Coordinates of C-alpha atoms and ligand atoms in Angstrom, one line a residue:
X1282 CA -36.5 -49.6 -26.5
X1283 CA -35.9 -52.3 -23.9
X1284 CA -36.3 -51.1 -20.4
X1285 CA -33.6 -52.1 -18.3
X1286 CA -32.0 -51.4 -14.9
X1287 CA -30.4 -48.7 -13.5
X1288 CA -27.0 -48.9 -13.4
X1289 CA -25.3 -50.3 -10.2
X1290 CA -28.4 -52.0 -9.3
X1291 CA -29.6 -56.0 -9.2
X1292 CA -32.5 -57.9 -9.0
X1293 CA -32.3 -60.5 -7.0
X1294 CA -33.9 -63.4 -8.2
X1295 CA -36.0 -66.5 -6.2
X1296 CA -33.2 -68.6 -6.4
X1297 CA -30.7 -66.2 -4.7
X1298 CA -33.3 -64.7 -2.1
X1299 CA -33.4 -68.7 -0.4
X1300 CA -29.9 -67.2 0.3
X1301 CA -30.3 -64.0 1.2
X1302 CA -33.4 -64.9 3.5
X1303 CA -31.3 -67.4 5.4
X1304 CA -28.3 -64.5 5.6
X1305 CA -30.9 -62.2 6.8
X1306 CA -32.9 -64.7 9.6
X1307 CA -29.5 -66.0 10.5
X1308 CA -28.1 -61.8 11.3
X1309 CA -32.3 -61.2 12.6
X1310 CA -31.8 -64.0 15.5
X1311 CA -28.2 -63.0 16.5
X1312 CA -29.4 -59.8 17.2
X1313 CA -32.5 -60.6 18.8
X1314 CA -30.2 -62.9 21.0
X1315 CA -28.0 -60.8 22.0
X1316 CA -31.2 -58.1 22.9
X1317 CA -31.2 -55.8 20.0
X1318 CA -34.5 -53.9 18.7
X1319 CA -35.1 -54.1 15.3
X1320 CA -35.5 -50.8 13.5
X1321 CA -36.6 -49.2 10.2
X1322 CA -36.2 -45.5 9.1
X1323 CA -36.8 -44.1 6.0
X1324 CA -34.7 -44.5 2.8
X1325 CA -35.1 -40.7 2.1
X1326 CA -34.5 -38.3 5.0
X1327 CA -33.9 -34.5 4.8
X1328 CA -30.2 -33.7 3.1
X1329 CA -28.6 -32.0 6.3
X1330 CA -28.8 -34.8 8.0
X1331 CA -26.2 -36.9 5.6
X1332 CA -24.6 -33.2 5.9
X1333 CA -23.8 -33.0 9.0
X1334 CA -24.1 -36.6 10.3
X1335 CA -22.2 -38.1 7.2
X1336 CA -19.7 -35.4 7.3
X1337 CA -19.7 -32.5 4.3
X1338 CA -15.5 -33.3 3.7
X1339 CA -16.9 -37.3 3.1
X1340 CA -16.4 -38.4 -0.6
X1341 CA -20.6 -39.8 0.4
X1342 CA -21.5 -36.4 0.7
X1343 CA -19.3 -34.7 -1.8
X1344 CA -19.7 -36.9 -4.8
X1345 CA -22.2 -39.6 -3.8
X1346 CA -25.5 -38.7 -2.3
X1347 CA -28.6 -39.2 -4.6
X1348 CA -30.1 -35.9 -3.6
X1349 CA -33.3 -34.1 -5.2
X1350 CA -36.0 -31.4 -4.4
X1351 CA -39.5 -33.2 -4.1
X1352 CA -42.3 -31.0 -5.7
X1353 CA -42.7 -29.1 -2.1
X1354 CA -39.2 -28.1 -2.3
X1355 CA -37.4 -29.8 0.0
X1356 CA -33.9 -31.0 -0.2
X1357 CA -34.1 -34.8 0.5
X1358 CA -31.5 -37.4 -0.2
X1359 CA -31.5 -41.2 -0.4
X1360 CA -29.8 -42.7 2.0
X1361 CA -26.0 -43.5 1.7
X1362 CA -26.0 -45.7 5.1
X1363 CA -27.8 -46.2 7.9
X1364 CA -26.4 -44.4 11.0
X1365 CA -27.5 -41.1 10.6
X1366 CA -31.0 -42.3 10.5
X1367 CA -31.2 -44.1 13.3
X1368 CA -29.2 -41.6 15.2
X1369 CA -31.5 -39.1 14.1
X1370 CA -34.5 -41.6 15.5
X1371 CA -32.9 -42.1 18.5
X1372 CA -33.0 -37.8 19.0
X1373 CA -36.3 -37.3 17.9
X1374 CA -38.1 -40.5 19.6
X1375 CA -36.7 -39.4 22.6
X1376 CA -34.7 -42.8 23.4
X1377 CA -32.2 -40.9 25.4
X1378 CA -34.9 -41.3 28.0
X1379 CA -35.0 -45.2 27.8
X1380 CA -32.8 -46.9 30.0
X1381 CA -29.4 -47.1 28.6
X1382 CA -28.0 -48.1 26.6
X1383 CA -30.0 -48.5 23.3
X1384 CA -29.4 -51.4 21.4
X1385 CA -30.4 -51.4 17.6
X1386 CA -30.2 -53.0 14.6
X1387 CA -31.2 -52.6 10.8
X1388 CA -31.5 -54.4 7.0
X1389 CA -31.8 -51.8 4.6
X1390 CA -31.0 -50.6 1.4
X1391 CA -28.3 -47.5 0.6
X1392 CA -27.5 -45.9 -2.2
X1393 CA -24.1 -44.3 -3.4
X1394 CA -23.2 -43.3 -6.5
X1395 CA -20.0 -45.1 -7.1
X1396 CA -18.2 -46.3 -10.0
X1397 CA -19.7 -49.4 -10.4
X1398 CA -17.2 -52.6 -10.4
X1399 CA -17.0 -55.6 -8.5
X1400 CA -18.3 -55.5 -4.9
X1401 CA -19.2 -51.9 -5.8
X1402 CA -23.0 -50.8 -6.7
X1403 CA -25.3 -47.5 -6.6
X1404 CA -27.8 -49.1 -4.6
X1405 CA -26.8 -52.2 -2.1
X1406 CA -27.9 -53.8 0.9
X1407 CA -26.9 -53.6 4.7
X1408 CA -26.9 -55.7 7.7
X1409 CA -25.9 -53.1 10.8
X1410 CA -26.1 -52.6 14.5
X1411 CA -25.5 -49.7 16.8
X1412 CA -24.9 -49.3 20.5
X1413 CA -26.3 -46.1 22.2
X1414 CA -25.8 -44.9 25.2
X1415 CA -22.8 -46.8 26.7
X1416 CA -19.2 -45.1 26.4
X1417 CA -16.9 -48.2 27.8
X1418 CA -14.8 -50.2 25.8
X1419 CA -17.4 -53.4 26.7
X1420 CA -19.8 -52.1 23.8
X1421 CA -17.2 -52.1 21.2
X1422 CA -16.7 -55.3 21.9
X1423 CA -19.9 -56.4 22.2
X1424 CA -20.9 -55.1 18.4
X1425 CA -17.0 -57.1 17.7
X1426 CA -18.8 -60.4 19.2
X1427 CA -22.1 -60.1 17.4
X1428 CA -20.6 -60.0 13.9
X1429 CA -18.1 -62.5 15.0
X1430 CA -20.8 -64.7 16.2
X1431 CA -22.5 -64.3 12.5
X1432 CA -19.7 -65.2 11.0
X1433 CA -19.1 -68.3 12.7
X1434 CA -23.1 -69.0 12.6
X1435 CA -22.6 -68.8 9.0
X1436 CA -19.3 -70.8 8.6
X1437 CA -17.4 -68.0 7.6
X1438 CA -14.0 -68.0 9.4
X1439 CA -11.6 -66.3 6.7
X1440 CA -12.3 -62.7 7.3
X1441 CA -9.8 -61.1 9.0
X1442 CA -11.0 -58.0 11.5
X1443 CA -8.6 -55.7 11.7
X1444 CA -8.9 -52.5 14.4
X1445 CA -7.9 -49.0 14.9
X1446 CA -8.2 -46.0 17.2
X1447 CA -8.5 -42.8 15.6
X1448 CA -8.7 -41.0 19.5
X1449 CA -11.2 -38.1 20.1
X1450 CA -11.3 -34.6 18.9
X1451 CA -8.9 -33.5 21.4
X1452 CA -6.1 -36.1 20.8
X1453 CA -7.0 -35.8 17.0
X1454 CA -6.8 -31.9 16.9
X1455 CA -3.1 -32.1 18.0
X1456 CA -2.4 -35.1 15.7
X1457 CA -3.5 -33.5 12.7
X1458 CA -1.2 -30.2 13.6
X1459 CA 1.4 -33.2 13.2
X1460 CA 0.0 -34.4 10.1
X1461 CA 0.1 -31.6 7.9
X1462 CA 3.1 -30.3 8.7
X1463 CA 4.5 -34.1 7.7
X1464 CA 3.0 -33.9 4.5
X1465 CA 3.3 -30.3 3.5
X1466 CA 6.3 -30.4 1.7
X1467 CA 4.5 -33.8 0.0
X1468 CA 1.5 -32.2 -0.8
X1469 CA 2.2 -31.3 -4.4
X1470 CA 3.1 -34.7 -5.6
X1471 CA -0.4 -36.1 -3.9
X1472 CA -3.9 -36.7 -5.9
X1473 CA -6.0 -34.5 -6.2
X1474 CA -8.2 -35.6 -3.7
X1475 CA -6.0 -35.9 -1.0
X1476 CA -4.6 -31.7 -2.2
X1477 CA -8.3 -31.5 -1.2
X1478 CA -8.6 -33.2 2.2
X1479 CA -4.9 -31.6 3.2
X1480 CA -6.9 -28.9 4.5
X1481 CA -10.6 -30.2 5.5
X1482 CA -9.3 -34.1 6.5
X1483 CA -5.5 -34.8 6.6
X1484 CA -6.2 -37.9 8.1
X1485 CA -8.1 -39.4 5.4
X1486 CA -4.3 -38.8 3.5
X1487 CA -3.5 -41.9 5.3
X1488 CA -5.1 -44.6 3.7
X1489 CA -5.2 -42.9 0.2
X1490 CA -5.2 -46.4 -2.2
X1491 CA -3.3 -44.1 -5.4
X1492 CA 0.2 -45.3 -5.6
X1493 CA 2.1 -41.8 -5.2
X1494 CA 0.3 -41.0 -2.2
X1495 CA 1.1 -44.7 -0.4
X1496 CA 4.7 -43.8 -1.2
X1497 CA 4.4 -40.5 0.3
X1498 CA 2.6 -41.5 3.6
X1499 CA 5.4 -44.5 4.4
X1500 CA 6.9 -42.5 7.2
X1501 CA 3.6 -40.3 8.2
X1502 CA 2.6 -40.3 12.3
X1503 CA 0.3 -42.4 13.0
X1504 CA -2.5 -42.1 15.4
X1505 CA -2.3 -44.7 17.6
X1506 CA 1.2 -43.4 18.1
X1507 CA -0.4 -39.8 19.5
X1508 CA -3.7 -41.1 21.0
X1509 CA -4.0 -39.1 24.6
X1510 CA -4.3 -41.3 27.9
X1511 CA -8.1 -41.8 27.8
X1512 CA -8.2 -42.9 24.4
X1513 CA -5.1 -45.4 24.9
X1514 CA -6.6 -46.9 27.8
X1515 CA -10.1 -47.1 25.9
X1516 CA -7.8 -49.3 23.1
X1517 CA -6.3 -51.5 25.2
X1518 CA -10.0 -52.0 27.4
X1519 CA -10.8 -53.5 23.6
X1520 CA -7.9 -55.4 22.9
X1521 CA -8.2 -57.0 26.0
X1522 CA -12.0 -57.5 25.6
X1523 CA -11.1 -59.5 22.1
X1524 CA -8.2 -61.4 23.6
X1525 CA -10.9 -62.4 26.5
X1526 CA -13.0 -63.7 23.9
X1527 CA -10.3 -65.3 21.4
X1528 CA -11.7 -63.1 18.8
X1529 CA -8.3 -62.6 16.6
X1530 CA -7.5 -59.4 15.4
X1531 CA -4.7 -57.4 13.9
X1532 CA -4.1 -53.7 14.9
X1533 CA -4.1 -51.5 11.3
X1534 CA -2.8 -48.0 12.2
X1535 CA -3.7 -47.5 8.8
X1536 CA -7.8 -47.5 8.6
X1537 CA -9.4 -44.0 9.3
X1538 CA -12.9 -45.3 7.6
X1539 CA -14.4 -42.6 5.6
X1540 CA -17.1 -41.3 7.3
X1541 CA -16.4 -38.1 9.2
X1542 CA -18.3 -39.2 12.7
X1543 CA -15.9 -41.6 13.9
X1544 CA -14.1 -41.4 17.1
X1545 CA -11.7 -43.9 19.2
X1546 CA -12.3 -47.2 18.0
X1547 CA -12.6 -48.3 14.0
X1548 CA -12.9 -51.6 12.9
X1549 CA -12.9 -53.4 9.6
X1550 CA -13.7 -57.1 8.3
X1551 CA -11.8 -57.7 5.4
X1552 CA -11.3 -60.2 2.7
X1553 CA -9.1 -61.1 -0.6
X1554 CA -12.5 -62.0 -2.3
X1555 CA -14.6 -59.1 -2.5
X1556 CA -13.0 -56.4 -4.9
X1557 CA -10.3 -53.9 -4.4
X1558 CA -11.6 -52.5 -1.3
X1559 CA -11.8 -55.2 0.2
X1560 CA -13.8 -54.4 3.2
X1561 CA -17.0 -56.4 4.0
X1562 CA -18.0 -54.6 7.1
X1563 CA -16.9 -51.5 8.8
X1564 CA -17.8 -49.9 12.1
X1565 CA -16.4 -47.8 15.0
X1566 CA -17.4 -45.5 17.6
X1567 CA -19.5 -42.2 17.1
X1568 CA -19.2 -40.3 20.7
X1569 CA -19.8 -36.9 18.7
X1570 CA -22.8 -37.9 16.2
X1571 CA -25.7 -37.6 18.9
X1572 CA -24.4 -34.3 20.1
X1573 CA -23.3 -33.2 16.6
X1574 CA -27.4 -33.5 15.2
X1575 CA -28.9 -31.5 18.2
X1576 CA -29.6 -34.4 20.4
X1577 CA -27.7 -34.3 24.4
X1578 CA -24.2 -35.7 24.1
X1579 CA -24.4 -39.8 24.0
X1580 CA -21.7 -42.3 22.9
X1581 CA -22.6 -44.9 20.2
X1582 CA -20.6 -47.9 18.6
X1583 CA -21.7 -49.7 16.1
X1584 CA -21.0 -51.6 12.3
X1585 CA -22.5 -51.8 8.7
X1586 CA -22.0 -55.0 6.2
X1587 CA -22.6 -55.1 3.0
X1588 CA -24.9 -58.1 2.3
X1589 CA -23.6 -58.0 -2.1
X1590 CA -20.1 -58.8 -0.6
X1591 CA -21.1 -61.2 2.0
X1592 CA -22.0 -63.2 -0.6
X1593 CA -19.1 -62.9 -2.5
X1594 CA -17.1 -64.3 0.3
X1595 CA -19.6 -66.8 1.1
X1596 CA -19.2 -68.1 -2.7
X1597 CA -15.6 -67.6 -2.7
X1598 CA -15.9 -70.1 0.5
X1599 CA -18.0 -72.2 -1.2
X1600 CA -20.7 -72.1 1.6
X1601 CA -24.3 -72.9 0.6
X1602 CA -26.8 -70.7 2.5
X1603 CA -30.1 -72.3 2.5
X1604 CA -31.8 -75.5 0.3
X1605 CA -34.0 -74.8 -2.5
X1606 CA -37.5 -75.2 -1.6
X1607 CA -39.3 -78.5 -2.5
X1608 CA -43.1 -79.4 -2.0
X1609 CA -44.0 -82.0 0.0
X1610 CA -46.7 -82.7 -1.6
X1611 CA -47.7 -82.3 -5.3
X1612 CA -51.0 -82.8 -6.1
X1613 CA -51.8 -84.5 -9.5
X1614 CA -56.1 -84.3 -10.4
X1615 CA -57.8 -86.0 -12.8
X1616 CA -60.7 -84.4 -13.8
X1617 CA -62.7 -80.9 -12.3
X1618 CA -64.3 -82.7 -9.0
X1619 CA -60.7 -84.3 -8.1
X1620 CA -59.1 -80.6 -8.9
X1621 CA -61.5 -79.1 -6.5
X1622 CA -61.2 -81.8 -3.5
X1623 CA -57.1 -81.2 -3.9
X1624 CA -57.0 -77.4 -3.6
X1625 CA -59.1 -77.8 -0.4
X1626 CA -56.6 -80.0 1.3
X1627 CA -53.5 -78.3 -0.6
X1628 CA -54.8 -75.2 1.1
X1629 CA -55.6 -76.5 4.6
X1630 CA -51.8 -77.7 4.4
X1631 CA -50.0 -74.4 3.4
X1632 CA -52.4 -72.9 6.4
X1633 CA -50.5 -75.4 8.7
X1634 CA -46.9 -74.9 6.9
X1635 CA -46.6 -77.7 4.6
X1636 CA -45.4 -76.7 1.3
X1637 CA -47.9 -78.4 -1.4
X1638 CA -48.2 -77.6 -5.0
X1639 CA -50.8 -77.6 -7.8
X1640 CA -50.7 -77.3 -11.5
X1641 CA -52.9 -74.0 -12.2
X1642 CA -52.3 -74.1 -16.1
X1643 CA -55.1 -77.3 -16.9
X1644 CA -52.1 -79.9 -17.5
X1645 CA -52.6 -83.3 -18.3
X1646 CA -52.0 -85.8 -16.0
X1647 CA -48.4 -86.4 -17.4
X1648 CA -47.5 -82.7 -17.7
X1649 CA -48.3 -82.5 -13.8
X1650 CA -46.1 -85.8 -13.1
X1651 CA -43.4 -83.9 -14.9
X1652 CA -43.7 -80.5 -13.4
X1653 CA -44.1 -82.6 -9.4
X1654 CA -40.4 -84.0 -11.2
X1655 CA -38.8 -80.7 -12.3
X1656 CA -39.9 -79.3 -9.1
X1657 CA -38.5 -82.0 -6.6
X1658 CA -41.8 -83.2 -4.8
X1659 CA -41.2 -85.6 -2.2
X1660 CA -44.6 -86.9 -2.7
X1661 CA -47.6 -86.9 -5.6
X1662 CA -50.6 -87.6 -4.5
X1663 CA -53.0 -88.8 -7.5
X1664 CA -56.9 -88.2 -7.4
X1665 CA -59.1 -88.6 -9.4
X1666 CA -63.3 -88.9 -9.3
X1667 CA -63.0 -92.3 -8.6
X1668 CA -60.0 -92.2 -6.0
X1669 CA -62.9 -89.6 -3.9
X1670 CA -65.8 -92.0 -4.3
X1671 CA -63.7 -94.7 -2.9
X1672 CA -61.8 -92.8 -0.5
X1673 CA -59.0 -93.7 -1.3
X1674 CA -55.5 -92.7 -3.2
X1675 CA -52.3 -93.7 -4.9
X1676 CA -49.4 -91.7 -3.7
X1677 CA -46.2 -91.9 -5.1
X1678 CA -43.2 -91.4 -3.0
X1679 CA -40.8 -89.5 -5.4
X1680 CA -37.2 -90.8 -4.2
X1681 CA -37.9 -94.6 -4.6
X1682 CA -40.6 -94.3 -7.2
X1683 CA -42.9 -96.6 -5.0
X1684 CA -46.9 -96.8 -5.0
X1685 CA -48.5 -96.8 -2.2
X1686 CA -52.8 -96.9 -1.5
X1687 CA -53.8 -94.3 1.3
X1688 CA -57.4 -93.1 2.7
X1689 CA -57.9 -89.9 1.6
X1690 CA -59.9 -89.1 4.8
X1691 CA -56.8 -89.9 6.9
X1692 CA -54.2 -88.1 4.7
X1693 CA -54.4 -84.9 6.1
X1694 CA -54.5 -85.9 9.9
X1695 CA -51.2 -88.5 8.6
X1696 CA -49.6 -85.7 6.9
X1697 CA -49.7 -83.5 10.1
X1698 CA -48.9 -85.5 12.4
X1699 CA -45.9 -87.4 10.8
X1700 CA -44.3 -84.4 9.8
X1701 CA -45.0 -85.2 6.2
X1702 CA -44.1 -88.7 6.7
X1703 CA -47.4 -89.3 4.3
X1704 CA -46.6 -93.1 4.1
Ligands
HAM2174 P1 -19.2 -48.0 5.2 O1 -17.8 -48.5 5.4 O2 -19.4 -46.8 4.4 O3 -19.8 -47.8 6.7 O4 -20.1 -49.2 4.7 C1 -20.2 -50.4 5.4 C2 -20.2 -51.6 4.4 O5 -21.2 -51.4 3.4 C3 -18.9 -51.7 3.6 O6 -18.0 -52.4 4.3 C4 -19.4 -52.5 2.4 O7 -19.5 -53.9 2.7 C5 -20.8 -52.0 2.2 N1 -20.8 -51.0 1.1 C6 -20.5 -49.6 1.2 N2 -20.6 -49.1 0.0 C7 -21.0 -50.0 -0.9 C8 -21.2 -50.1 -2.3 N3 -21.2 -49.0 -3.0 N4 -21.6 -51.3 -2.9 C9 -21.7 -52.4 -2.1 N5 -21.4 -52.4 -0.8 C10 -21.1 -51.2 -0.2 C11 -21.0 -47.4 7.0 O8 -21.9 -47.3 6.1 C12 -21.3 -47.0 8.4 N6 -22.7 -46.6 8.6 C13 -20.9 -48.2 9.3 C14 -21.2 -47.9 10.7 C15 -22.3 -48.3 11.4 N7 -20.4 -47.3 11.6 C16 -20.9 -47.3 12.8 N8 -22.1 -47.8 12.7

């Protein structure tokens, strides 16, 4: 039997990681700009923290977590997403005592287990930042400004950010009162997983996608309509941040987000291109999370993208991230004295970061000028015993197909300091 992969999972191939390396530096030095730490935590982590960080009335937690005993017993689970993690970090490395706030950001893996369609996968990769320590509607737009700033870096300008407030507990407590009581004589014509939430997480009613429910939650209260004065003002603090910055933005009363440690603010970046969800990156405030995992109470915003459908909106965009890699320098020998002559100055090259190939298979001369072809070389050099007795080379420059005699002593100095301007 052929071994293949697991369901909802990729490889992702040479070709595609030029891509995803130049996605990945691009998000690294935007972060590092704007005075974020890098941080890694560990795919697996203990089960209650997805629990209780996650939220136990989550479809992530219900139906999604890839959870198992190890051989000591333990319940441990893979992680669905990257916040709980670093949250728990930032409890149990004592960064509450750093001065404030705490600025972090991530590229991991996650793992749900979904039904797998387009934009949709078991395991899948994340770009995120989160924002500890600082309560003010400033952060959230901060984390708003770094994405944006991404975006732009990577000539993305088609996704449309749309925001939310979802208020606190005490603003939300009332709210939901509201919100049952508007859908309880609706209830019964609902899905089944909102007949679920009526009880554990009306809100989530709201943005149910199955077509009876939309109907039924046309004329539901909204929110934003019900937010108390704190959480109003906090709103308008980041509309007026984004309107300072031109970011544009629309106002969705309709996104809750479906992780259960949201407060005030929610944010999404959505696009046409990237399956029926739609949503590229999410994000939103978390003053609870800290406090809720036994750490002393301490606001965070932050945001999560999914890296599988970036790339479907950078492709949709037509937007090229990254050039294939070509060799400078391919070295064609003639002969075992000339083969080992090359690989010393192929290798004193890649130790000073030019890109030189070799043939390693015991080619003939005109399989190596065909493999320096196939593999783009902007130069061949040719030696052969002769070429080192006489210290001197042909080299080929590959564009124009000219011929041109250098001094092999001088052709690593030249190579250096021209840049790779060999001739
Ligand atoms: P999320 O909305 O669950 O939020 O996920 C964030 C992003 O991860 C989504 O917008 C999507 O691009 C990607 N994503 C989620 N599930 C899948 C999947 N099955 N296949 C492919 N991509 C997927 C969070 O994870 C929060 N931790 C975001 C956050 C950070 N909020 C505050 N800080």
């Amino acid at each position: 039997m052929k071994v293949t992969l697991p369901k909802g999972t990729k490889d992702i191939l040479p070709d595609e990681m030029i891509g995803w390396r130049f996605v990945e530096n691009t998000f690294y030095q935007i972060c590092i700009n704007s005075g974020y730490g890098e941080i890694r935590t560990p795919v697996f982590e203990y089960t209650n923290l997805f629990n209780r960080g996650v939220g136990d009335t989550t479809d992530i937690v219900q139906k999604e977590m890839y959870t198992f005993n190890d051989k000591g017993g333990r319940s441990l689970t893979l992680r669905p997403e990257g916040t709980a993690g670093v949250a728990r970090s930032f409890i149990e490395k004592g960064m509450a005592s750093l001065p404030q706030p705490v600025k972090l950001f991530y590229m991991i893996t996650a793992y749900r287990y979904e039904n797998v369609q387009k934009g949709r996968y078991r395991e899948f990769n994340q770009l995120g930042a989160e924002i500890f320590g600082a309560a003010g509607p400033v952060a959230d737009v901060e984390v708003i400004s770094l994405l944006n700033n991404f975006f732009s870096k990577l000539g993305l300008d088609k996704l449309s950010l749309e925001i939310n407030s979802i208020g606190c507990p005490g603003c939300r407590n009332a709210y939901n009162v509201k919100l049952k009581e508007y859908y309880s004589d609706r209830i019964d014509g609902m899905c089944a997983d909102c007949k679920r939430r009526f009880d554990t997480n009306p809100l989530r009613l709201i943005d149910c996608k199955n077509e009876s429910c939309i109907a039924a939650s046309l004329d539901a209260p909204l929110m934003l309509d019900n937010l108390c004065g704190e959480c109003a003002s906090h709103f308008s603090g980041v509309k007026a941040g984004l309107d300072s910055l031109d970011i544009k933005y629309t106002v969705n009363p309709r996104i809750v987000r479906g992780l259960d440690y949201y407060t005030k603010t929610v944010f999404e970046f959505v696009s046409e291109n990237v399956g029926t969800q739609g949503t590229v990156c999410g994000g939103g405030r978390y003053d609870g999370l800290v406090e809720s995992l036994g750490g002393s109470g301490t606001p965070g915003i932050g945001f999560s993208l999914g890296v599988e459908r970036l790339f479907m909106e950078l492709e949709s965009n037509n937007i090229i991230t990254g050039d294939k890699l070509v060799p400078e320098i391919y070295f064609v020998t003639i002969g075992e004295k000339a083969y080992a002559y090359a690989r010393k100055l192929s290798c004193a090259l890649r130790r000073a970061g030019v890109y030189t190939e070799m043939d390693l298979l015991g080619r003939s001369v005109k399989a190596q000028m065909k493999d320096a072809d196939r593999k783009n070389a902007r130069y061949v050099l040719v030696v052969g015993d002769d070429e080192i007795r006489q210290n001197k080379a042909q080299i080929k420059i590959m564009e124009t197909g000219e011929l041109k005699d250098v001094s092999l002593d001088s052709i690593y100095k030249r190579i250096l300091e021209k840049k790779v301007q060999v001739v």
